[in-house]
XYZ file of C-alpha atoms in Angstrom:
678
model
C 271.215 148.708 107.312
C 269.939 145.143 107.335
C 266.845 145.033 105.143
C 264.522 143.162 107.542
C 264.551 146.253 109.751
C 262.038 147.730 107.339
C 259.519 145.166 108.533
C 260.616 145.516 112.157
C 260.237 149.267 112.147
C 256.843 148.906 110.576
C 255.870 146.745 113.541
C 256.794 149.612 115.810
C 254.710 152.084 113.856
C 257.617 153.751 112.115
C 258.560 154.273 108.502
C 262.030 152.926 107.950
C 264.606 155.332 106.653
C 265.545 152.855 103.943
C 262.658 154.412 102.028
C 264.241 157.845 102.330
C 268.009 157.925 101.874
C 270.513 155.597 100.243
C 273.271 155.754 97.647
C 276.333 154.231 95.850
C 279.567 154.866 93.944
C 280.956 153.443 90.667
C 282.730 150.278 91.755
C 285.450 149.279 89.319
C 287.604 152.457 89.235
C 287.596 152.869 93.008
C 288.420 149.217 93.509
C 291.640 149.630 91.542
C 292.835 153.040 92.752
C 293.171 152.084 96.461
C 295.265 149.025 95.611
C 297.517 150.910 93.246
C 298.063 153.682 95.801
C 298.752 151.225 98.602
C 301.308 149.317 96.549
C 303.034 152.536 95.521
C 303.292 153.702 99.142
C 304.443 150.272 100.265
C 307.209 149.981 97.669
C 308.432 153.484 98.478
C 308.670 152.691 102.184
C 310.301 149.335 101.584
C 312.960 151.055 99.525
C 313.477 153.636 102.257
C 313.861 151.066 105.048
C 317.339 150.404 106.326
C 318.553 146.890 105.652
C 320.077 146.508 109.098
C 316.797 147.182 110.952
C 315.317 144.152 112.718
C 312.023 142.695 111.523
C 308.904 143.617 113.441
C 308.015 141.071 116.116
C 304.861 138.999 115.783
C 302.577 140.998 118.040
C 299.005 142.230 117.848
C 297.206 145.347 116.708
C 295.967 146.827 119.970
C 294.867 149.904 121.906
C 296.944 152.567 120.147
C 296.113 151.033 116.742
C 299.648 149.656 116.519
C 301.302 146.342 117.241
C 302.013 146.933 120.915
C 304.188 145.685 123.699
C 302.116 143.616 126.183
C 302.685 146.285 128.823
C 300.687 148.739 126.678
C 297.611 146.590 126.122
C 294.240 148.295 126.809
C 293.632 148.835 130.515
C 290.575 146.920 131.701
C 289.932 145.258 128.325
C 288.393 141.799 127.897
C 290.541 139.573 125.693
C 289.235 136.407 124.015
C 291.935 134.051 122.718
C 291.818 131.507 119.900
C 291.987 128.602 122.382
C 288.905 129.859 124.240
C 287.030 130.274 120.956
C 287.753 126.700 119.896
C 287.035 125.182 123.320
C 283.635 126.913 123.539
C 282.649 125.549 120.133
C 281.579 128.897 118.700
C 281.374 129.090 114.915
C 281.366 132.842 114.303
C 282.869 136.025 115.793
C 279.534 137.435 116.936
C 278.836 134.309 118.993
C 282.312 134.425 120.546
C 281.763 138.014 121.705
C 278.433 137.079 123.282
C 279.253 133.703 124.828
C 282.830 134.284 125.964
C 283.040 138.071 126.195
C 279.772 138.428 128.111
C 278.376 141.055 125.717
C 274.583 141.164 125.479
C 273.231 140.350 122.027
C 269.732 140.678 120.587
C 268.386 137.987 118.284
C 268.855 139.011 114.652
C 265.701 139.916 112.759
C 266.675 138.138 109.552
C 267.890 134.709 110.695
C 271.583 135.568 110.339
C 274.200 134.949 113.078
C 274.773 138.722 113.300
C 273.024 139.470 116.590
C 272.761 143.097 117.695
C 275.633 143.535 120.166
C 275.177 146.049 122.983
C 277.942 147.582 125.104
C 276.857 149.731 128.055
C 273.076 149.618 127.412
C 272.311 151.576 124.231
C 269.355 149.440 123.206
C 268.030 149.875 119.666
C 270.972 152.112 118.653
C 273.663 149.879 120.156
C 275.259 149.179 116.757
C 275.678 152.913 116.162
C 277.237 153.473 119.619
C 279.938 150.842 119.209
C 282.792 150.580 116.708
C 283.907 147.230 115.312
C 287.343 146.996 113.707
C 289.079 144.084 111.997
C 292.853 144.423 111.629
C 292.605 148.219 111.714
C 289.713 148.540 109.228
C 286.368 149.873 110.410
C 283.397 147.546 109.776
C 280.744 149.821 111.271
C 278.551 151.493 108.644
C 276.988 154.918 108.099
C 273.518 153.354 108.317
C 271.177 151.568 110.716
C 272.751 148.127 110.495
C 274.889 145.713 112.442
C 278.461 144.983 111.398
C 278.528 141.730 109.427
C 280.832 139.719 111.680
C 279.602 136.358 110.365
C 281.655 136.924 107.201
C 284.930 136.711 109.196
C 286.189 133.090 109.164
C 286.354 132.040 112.807
C 289.406 129.820 112.222
C 291.459 132.857 111.145
C 290.887 134.795 114.389
C 293.854 135.119 116.741
C 292.023 137.072 119.413
C 289.245 139.577 120.097
C 289.643 142.662 122.291
C 286.567 144.229 123.908
C 287.250 147.774 125.112
C 284.255 149.111 127.024
C 283.600 152.841 127.318
C 284.286 155.959 125.262
C 287.078 155.638 122.682
C 286.383 158.298 120.038
C 289.914 159.726 120.100
C 291.405 156.704 118.367
C 288.353 155.218 116.682
C 286.167 158.180 115.771
C 282.417 158.631 115.852
C 280.175 156.011 117.412
C 282.654 154.728 120.012
C 280.748 155.846 123.128
C 279.747 152.330 124.193
C 283.141 150.928 123.307
C 285.209 149.206 120.627
C 285.526 145.572 119.566
C 288.744 144.721 117.740
C 289.158 141.474 115.815
C 292.776 140.478 115.194
C 293.418 137.724 112.656
C 296.238 135.205 112.769
C 299.445 135.696 110.857
C 300.858 132.740 108.907
C 303.649 130.849 110.722
C 307.173 131.774 109.727
C 308.561 129.119 107.358
C 305.764 126.743 108.248
C 302.302 125.538 107.338
C 299.027 124.975 109.123
C 295.474 124.151 108.165
C 292.184 122.646 109.282
C 288.982 121.154 107.902
C 285.741 121.270 109.927
C 282.354 119.678 109.278
C 279.242 120.268 111.434
C 275.670 118.994 111.365
C 272.759 119.583 113.699
C 269.103 120.209 114.257
C 266.971 122.456 112.045
C 268.863 121.349 108.948
C 272.213 122.760 110.081
C 275.078 121.869 107.763
C 278.394 123.700 107.794
C 281.794 123.101 106.285
C 284.939 125.162 106.829
C 288.514 124.869 105.614
C 291.541 127.079 106.172
C 295.239 126.906 105.348
C 298.299 129.139 105.755
C 301.931 128.787 104.735
C 305.057 130.900 104.446
C 308.408 130.619 102.723
C 311.149 132.965 103.871
C 309.583 136.420 103.354
C 306.364 135.406 101.592
C 303.186 134.187 103.333
C 299.808 133.083 101.969
C 296.556 132.121 103.691
C 292.996 131.289 102.667
C 289.742 130.200 104.306
C 286.361 129.150 102.914
C 283.057 128.331 104.603
C 279.597 127.155 103.558
C 276.717 127.243 106.043
C 273.066 126.257 105.675
C 270.373 126.171 108.349
C 266.590 126.287 108.441
C 266.834 127.995 111.847
C 264.498 127.590 114.815
C 261.561 129.490 113.335
C 259.536 128.569 110.281
C 260.404 130.353 107.028
C 263.727 131.513 108.471
C 266.224 129.626 106.298
C 269.744 131.088 106.125
C 272.572 130.276 103.705
C 276.036 131.806 103.606
C 279.170 131.208 101.598
C 282.344 133.089 102.453
C 285.964 133.366 101.368
C 288.981 135.091 102.855
C 292.474 135.103 101.413
C 295.635 137.093 101.845
C 299.243 137.493 100.828
C 301.996 139.350 102.619
C 305.662 140.045 102.191
C 308.102 140.625 105.022
C 310.584 143.430 104.566
C 313.590 144.722 106.445
C 311.662 146.282 109.314
C 308.078 145.599 108.360
C 305.546 143.879 106.137
C 303.144 144.709 103.323
C 300.205 142.741 102.046
C 296.779 142.389 100.492
C 293.604 140.696 101.728
C 290.379 139.932 99.886
C 287.145 138.762 101.510
C 283.656 138.051 100.240
C 280.395 136.643 101.582
C 277.022 135.841 100.037
C 273.930 135.490 102.240
C 270.356 134.428 101.465
C 267.647 134.625 104.124
C 263.949 133.978 104.579
C 262.314 136.451 106.976
C 259.962 135.024 109.609
C 258.642 138.419 110.755
C 257.420 139.532 114.155
C 254.677 138.115 116.382
C 252.115 139.453 118.802
C 252.263 138.340 122.422
C 249.364 135.931 121.830
C 251.104 134.410 118.793
C 254.339 133.994 120.747
C 252.567 132.202 123.588
C 250.746 129.907 121.140
C 253.779 128.988 119.002
C 257.062 130.965 119.062
C 258.300 129.098 115.982
C 255.583 130.333 113.630
C 256.188 132.912 110.889
C 254.036 135.961 110.255
C 255.614 136.810 106.883
C 255.841 133.463 105.032
C 256.810 135.041 101.689
C 259.451 137.646 102.617
C 263.086 137.024 101.715
C 266.335 138.852 101.050
C 270.011 138.585 100.154
C 273.230 140.365 101.021
C 276.555 140.208 99.176
C 279.674 141.827 100.607
C 283.208 142.245 99.293
C 286.265 143.721 101.006
C 289.757 144.361 99.678
C 292.442 145.718 101.999
C 296.029 146.722 101.375
C 298.137 147.142 104.506
C 301.659 147.938 105.556
C 303.809 148.239 108.658
C 307.270 149.739 108.427
C 309.935 150.832 110.900
C 312.469 153.443 109.809
C 314.647 156.146 111.418
C 313.157 155.668 114.888
C 309.532 155.752 113.724
C 306.898 153.177 112.882
C 304.399 153.695 110.100
C 301.226 151.677 109.588
C 298.366 152.111 107.155
C 295.333 150.362 105.740
C 293.636 151.189 102.469
C 290.299 149.369 102.302
C 287.505 149.121 99.743
C 284.168 147.540 100.676
C 281.005 146.875 98.677
C 277.554 145.771 99.849
C 274.668 144.724 97.626
C 271.398 144.092 99.488
C 268.003 143.027 98.141
C 264.705 142.126 99.786
C 261.100 141.441 98.851
C 258.234 142.075 101.263
C 254.664 140.928 100.607
C 251.526 142.685 101.842
C 247.912 141.533 101.668
C 245.075 144.065 101.545
C 241.433 143.063 100.942
C 242.539 139.661 99.743
C 245.078 141.006 97.238
C 248.791 140.268 97.809
C 251.381 142.641 96.409
C 255.155 142.796 96.682
C 257.503 145.618 97.609
C 261.000 145.093 96.251
C 263.835 146.936 97.934
C 267.535 147.058 97.239
C 270.653 149.157 97.610
C 274.315 149.191 96.730
C 276.831 150.820 99.029
C 280.554 151.408 98.782
C 282.981 152.519 101.480
C 286.635 153.440 101.055
C 288.942 154.021 104.011
C 292.535 155.204 104.192
C 294.072 155.216 107.677
C 297.780 156.090 107.874
C 299.338 156.606 111.293
C 302.770 157.182 112.766
C 304.238 156.138 116.095
C 307.387 157.136 117.907
C 308.675 155.092 120.849
C 311.263 156.922 122.932
C 312.630 157.550 126.399
C 312.004 160.786 128.279
C 314.064 161.195 131.431
C 314.262 157.428 131.751
C 310.527 156.961 131.138
C 309.051 155.041 128.210
C 306.920 157.214 125.903
C 304.593 156.325 123.021
C 303.397 159.097 120.699
C 300.804 158.249 118.039
C 299.387 160.521 115.326
C 297.017 159.449 112.610
C 294.430 160.297 109.989
C 291.198 158.495 109.064
C 289.761 159.340 105.647
C 286.458 157.637 104.820
C 284.094 158.042 101.876
C 280.746 156.239 101.936
C 278.120 156.153 99.202
C 274.784 154.411 98.750
C 272.236 154.101 95.928
C 268.704 152.720 96.258
C 266.955 150.552 93.715
C 263.191 150.553 94.325
C 259.966 151.792 92.750
C 259.206 154.338 95.484
C 262.641 155.846 96.086
C 265.598 156.966 94.037
C 267.461 158.401 97.015
C 271.203 158.534 97.078
C 273.490 159.719 99.823
C 277.152 160.276 100.407
C 279.306 161.047 103.410
C 282.951 162.058 103.527
C 284.767 162.248 106.838
C 288.239 163.404 107.822
C 289.545 162.590 111.263
C 292.858 163.701 112.791
C 294.051 162.396 116.154
C 297.039 162.636 118.476
C 297.650 160.510 121.556
C 300.601 160.297 123.935
C 301.195 157.674 126.614
C 303.912 157.852 129.224
C 304.994 154.829 131.236
C 306.538 156.044 134.486
C 307.616 154.444 137.777
C 308.436 151.060 136.268
C 308.276 149.359 139.651
C 304.563 150.226 139.905
C 303.753 150.087 136.177
C 302.478 153.667 136.131
C 300.817 154.779 132.879
C 299.390 158.162 131.915
C 297.935 159.061 128.531
C 296.095 161.939 126.885
C 294.684 162.386 123.422
C 292.454 164.492 121.203
C 290.673 164.138 117.873
C 288.995 166.486 115.399
C 286.707 165.099 112.720
C 284.630 166.741 109.990
C 281.678 165.229 108.111
C 280.259 166.367 104.774
C 276.919 164.844 103.769
C 274.782 165.062 100.631
C 271.384 163.444 99.995
C 269.019 163.647 97.030
C 265.768 161.829 96.155
C 263.933 162.965 92.987
C 260.908 160.843 93.977
C 260.447 162.468 97.386
C 258.237 165.425 98.314
C 261.406 167.531 98.466
C 263.499 166.401 95.459
C 266.220 168.994 95.995
C 269.667 168.069 97.260
C 270.316 168.471 100.984
C 273.908 169.200 101.929
C 275.351 169.628 105.405
C 278.717 169.900 107.096
C 279.394 169.068 110.740
C 282.498 168.760 112.884
C 283.266 167.535 116.379
C 286.125 167.154 118.859
C 286.899 164.273 121.220
C 289.376 164.102 124.075
C 290.494 161.660 126.748
C 292.788 161.444 129.765
C 293.480 158.151 131.488
C 295.964 156.640 133.877
C 296.742 153.484 135.815
C 299.018 152.598 138.718
C 299.890 149.424 140.629
C 299.288 150.620 144.190
C 300.188 147.193 145.577
C 301.493 143.944 144.186
C 298.697 142.578 141.972
C 296.436 145.597 142.623
C 296.012 148.113 139.804
C 293.869 151.259 139.934
C 292.870 153.150 136.800
C 290.672 156.064 135.757
C 289.427 157.497 132.462
C 287.761 160.789 131.608
C 286.831 162.084 128.184
C 284.318 163.071 125.551
C 283.041 160.839 122.743
C 280.509 161.496 120.004
C 278.207 160.008 117.388
C 277.132 161.564 114.089
C 273.597 161.051 112.687
C 273.729 158.615 109.790
C 271.921 158.759 106.473
C 269.040 156.577 107.636
C 268.407 158.769 110.675
C 268.577 162.042 108.772
C 266.333 160.576 106.083
C 263.363 160.228 108.454
C 263.757 162.852 111.159
C 261.532 165.153 113.192
C 263.723 168.257 112.831
C 263.770 170.727 109.934
C 267.546 170.559 109.530
C 269.853 167.586 109.962
C 270.086 166.065 113.423
C 272.689 167.418 115.843
C 275.811 165.468 116.742
C 275.415 163.373 119.882
C 278.072 163.919 122.559
C 278.863 162.039 125.735
C 280.974 162.890 128.766
C 282.513 159.543 129.738
C 283.884 158.836 133.197
C 285.227 155.516 134.502
C 287.086 154.214 137.559
C 288.392 150.684 137.924
C 290.511 148.293 139.921
C 292.141 145.037 138.871
C 293.228 142.533 141.501
C 295.201 139.345 140.900
C 297.423 137.786 138.265
C 297.056 135.567 135.214
C 295.807 132.660 137.346
C 293.154 134.562 139.300
C 291.996 138.035 138.451
C 289.038 140.319 139.119
C 288.366 143.689 137.471
C 285.681 146.059 138.776
C 284.577 149.212 136.949
C 282.265 152.117 137.767
C 281.165 154.142 134.748
C 278.947 157.021 133.677
C 278.020 158.318 130.222
C 276.191 161.667 130.331
C 274.750 162.240 126.853
C 273.515 165.357 125.120
C 271.452 165.197 121.925
C 271.323 161.414 121.932
C 270.156 160.222 118.516
C 267.264 157.748 118.622
C 263.854 156.972 117.179
C 261.024 158.646 119.104
C 257.788 156.645 118.700
C 255.508 159.344 120.126
C 253.269 161.361 117.814
C 253.917 160.567 114.156
C 257.319 159.136 115.082
C 260.742 159.921 113.690
C 264.436 160.069 114.459
C 265.320 162.901 116.785
C 267.776 164.315 119.317
C 266.504 163.247 122.726
C 266.495 165.245 125.922
C 269.622 164.614 128.044
C 270.145 160.931 128.945
C 272.565 158.949 131.063
C 274.018 155.460 131.408
C 275.724 154.688 134.678
C 276.537 151.507 136.506
C 279.135 148.901 137.367
C 280.866 145.958 135.709
C 282.748 142.964 137.046
C 285.065 140.734 135.002
C 286.839 137.797 136.541
C 288.522 134.464 135.945
C 290.214 131.892 138.141
C 292.135 128.660 137.742
C 290.262 126.561 140.307
C 292.426 123.454 139.972
C 294.601 121.829 137.310
C 292.433 121.691 134.190
C 289.541 123.735 135.663
C 288.897 127.399 134.866
C 285.927 129.651 135.635
C 285.203 133.095 134.199
C 282.344 135.564 134.348
C 281.031 139.017 133.521
C 278.425 141.116 135.338
C 276.981 144.372 134.037
C 274.615 146.622 135.976
C 273.463 149.717 134.122
C 270.846 152.338 134.872
C 269.765 154.031 131.653
C 267.345 156.937 131.965
C 266.363 160.440 130.926
C 267.858 163.182 133.105
C 265.752 166.107 131.830
C 262.618 166.886 129.844
C 259.090 165.478 130.164
C 260.430 161.925 130.583
C 262.995 162.843 133.249
C 263.677 159.848 135.471
C 262.019 157.387 133.042
C 263.898 154.251 131.967
C 265.243 154.055 128.428
C 263.860 151.334 126.194
C 265.433 147.959 125.361
C 268.061 148.141 128.106
C 268.295 145.264 130.622
C 269.391 146.582 134.003
C 271.478 143.493 134.825
C 273.329 140.906 132.725
C 275.302 138.023 134.204
C 277.422 135.592 132.179
C 279.570 132.737 133.506
C 281.645 129.927 131.963
C 283.285 126.799 133.353
C 286.028 125.104 131.313
C 287.578 121.662 131.858
C 290.790 120.752 130.013
C 292.466 117.807 131.798
C 295.211 117.460 129.198
C 294.303 113.972 127.948
C 292.587 115.073 124.756
C 289.278 115.868 126.408
C 287.738 119.319 126.824
C 284.417 120.604 128.076
C 282.913 124.068 128.309
C 279.654 125.096 129.984
C 278.185 128.599 129.867
C 275.188 130.398 131.374
C 273.702 133.849 130.863
C 270.945 135.653 132.745
C 269.420 138.790 131.216
C 267.142 141.037 133.271
C 263.765 142.326 132.051
C 263.607 145.490 129.936
C 261.230 148.077 128.511
C 259.680 147.378 125.094
C 260.732 149.441 122.085
C 258.007 152.105 122.075
C 257.602 152.638 125.835
C 259.316 156.022 126.271
C 256.747 157.050 128.898
C 257.143 153.733 130.807
C 253.381 153.117 130.654
C 253.297 149.610 129.137
C 252.495 147.060 131.843
C 254.310 144.360 129.859
C 258.087 144.174 129.809
C 260.428 141.886 127.888
C 260.791 139.081 130.468
C 264.109 138.099 132.024
C 265.642 134.863 130.751
C 268.379 132.385 131.686
C 270.024 130.252 129.012
C 272.738 127.586 129.002
C 275.146 126.340 126.348
C 277.802 123.640 126.408
C 280.326 121.608 124.452
C 282.287 118.389 124.949
C 285.182 117.487 122.670
C 287.652 114.612 122.375
C 290.872 114.637 120.348
C 292.542 111.636 118.721
C 295.776 112.827 117.209
C 294.977 115.376 114.516
C 291.240 114.644 114.786
C 288.740 116.192 117.179
C 285.091 115.192 117.564
C 282.613 117.255 119.581
C 278.986 117.643 120.533
C 277.616 121.039 121.518
C 274.349 122.828 122.113
C 272.795 126.232 122.754
C 269.768 127.065 124.904
C 270.054 123.604 126.428
C 266.854 123.937 128.488
C 264.866 125.014 125.391
C 263.819 128.278 127.028
C 261.063 130.170 125.164
C 262.084 133.833 125.370
C 262.724 136.933 123.292
C 265.096 139.906 123.354
C 263.325 142.062 120.744
C 259.879 143.630 121.158
C 259.223 146.844 119.257
C 255.795 147.510 120.783
C 253.612 146.803 123.793
C 252.582 143.139 123.281
C 253.541 143.152 119.594
C 256.593 143.395 117.346
C 258.154 140.363 119.093
C 261.032 138.458 117.491
C 261.442 135.122 119.344
C 264.937 133.969 120.258
C 266.324 130.614 119.186
C 265.241 127.438 120.958
C 267.486 124.501 121.802
C 269.816 123.280 119.065
C 272.267 120.398 119.280
C 275.031 119.676 116.774
C 278.020 117.398 116.223
C 281.313 118.341 114.594
C 284.502 116.782 113.296
C 287.776 118.653 112.844
C 291.082 117.669 111.268
C 294.212 119.791 111.774
C 297.252 119.558 109.546
């Protein structure tokens, strides 16, 4: 959970669950045990590998959570490459997903670059209905927060895969809206590379980044550092972040093993929300000129890939720590007082999996089986709460994909998953100081297939069930007597892809029929609850075309109808869901050292955050924004100028109440940059 949400939820008339449930775990012992176990497993497998086996090819972690052949890449996925990221001038992963991938993002509440990403129209719970993974390790948390993508050095990213739609079989709870996978670059074999980047712009923007990677025979090292400072568009909204990422890996006969360590430190000033009148008068003003917070994160991951006796084994053992603090100031009858909040959280994940590639009656078959073991703990540090919470989950999955009729690239896959969750919460300062324990379990399944019916025409279909488990924040402030029920969704999708690498168009029809959707209900006294049945259904278009040498256009359109299908609000629109989103980009790369990239996004109007009954006459207005970049290379140097919201549009994507609780979006910002590659 990002701490500023406490203020945001107060704007909407709710009490944030941060005040109810949080917890932690002793750090030092758990930090050492995962690494020791990973190294022991790795050395055992290395010793077991046959010396005559070929080394694994340099390919990417993909749909089946393995380095895959290009013919087995996710059907209908959006892929963002490193060249596109650099050409568009984006400086963080979150921005790349929004600007290039066409994913809708809500302005962050705390001045950070971590916008709330939304796949398939899940509004205020979008972060909990989408799974984000970096190199096989889950970043999504068991709390009401966005994944901290800004801590991933952008210069280390090889590509980003956006898989829309239900994917709980492989990725577990929360994958109803889809999955975003970030794949980092591997060091060059027996080579070196590096870069240094400096940027400066409006609102006090200053950023410096450096990265380097090298390898010698079977050993490879890489490191990246970044330092960013900005005052941001709004007053009292300063943001500062320092980050580091470094790794080492060793190639073996048939695989690789390695370690990666990452850390980030953030400091933010919180501008707070505005009323409609305040926004119209001055969208840059702050309503909370004293509030501030900080967030420190650390991640350590041990990983391995090994091929032996006709099988491939992969595993990640990850340890992550978060330390968050915030101070909020309140004035009553002329007296100002502070409320200091803080929490520590720790998450450990062990994800071993096994794959067998074989031939069945002349057909290519991929069988994958895996386990996800996750333990999450959190401890609060505040005067009004001593809540702690823990969750342990065990997920087991099996998926088989058969590639048949090679001439028509036929693919058919089926999979299933079973996952159990054990939760424990305790708060000696609450009205009910006793411990609350619960155990829940859920199954997921999927069947999907694709077939090239004609040259350059592919049809595909997916059917399945995904799920989401109530997190500690939601159970901590709920309307029910017992813990909230697990949310389930029946996911159905049909699609067609026409064209080739030069010109391609993908169209999808989808429907998510949800039972027991978990959300905050603002009616009455308010609280987290299981809603009456809901539904998201609509269509998506993805396309790109090489118009002429050096010219490329791409775009994404999403139309989604999100509404209640039963209960007193049957037929009413769900909150914070734009019905239509259109993104388009035009790139110019003539090959003479110049490059230019222009993007536009139009977001339709949407219901405000407390309008379950659709009675508020005011909606969040639609908005169109533009961004662009021009760069020129001179040998190893590149100089560029870029900007966002080029027309300086005054708009907002967050409004938690009818004419109040508004968080303005960023205005126009221009910046210049210099880059040196070596």
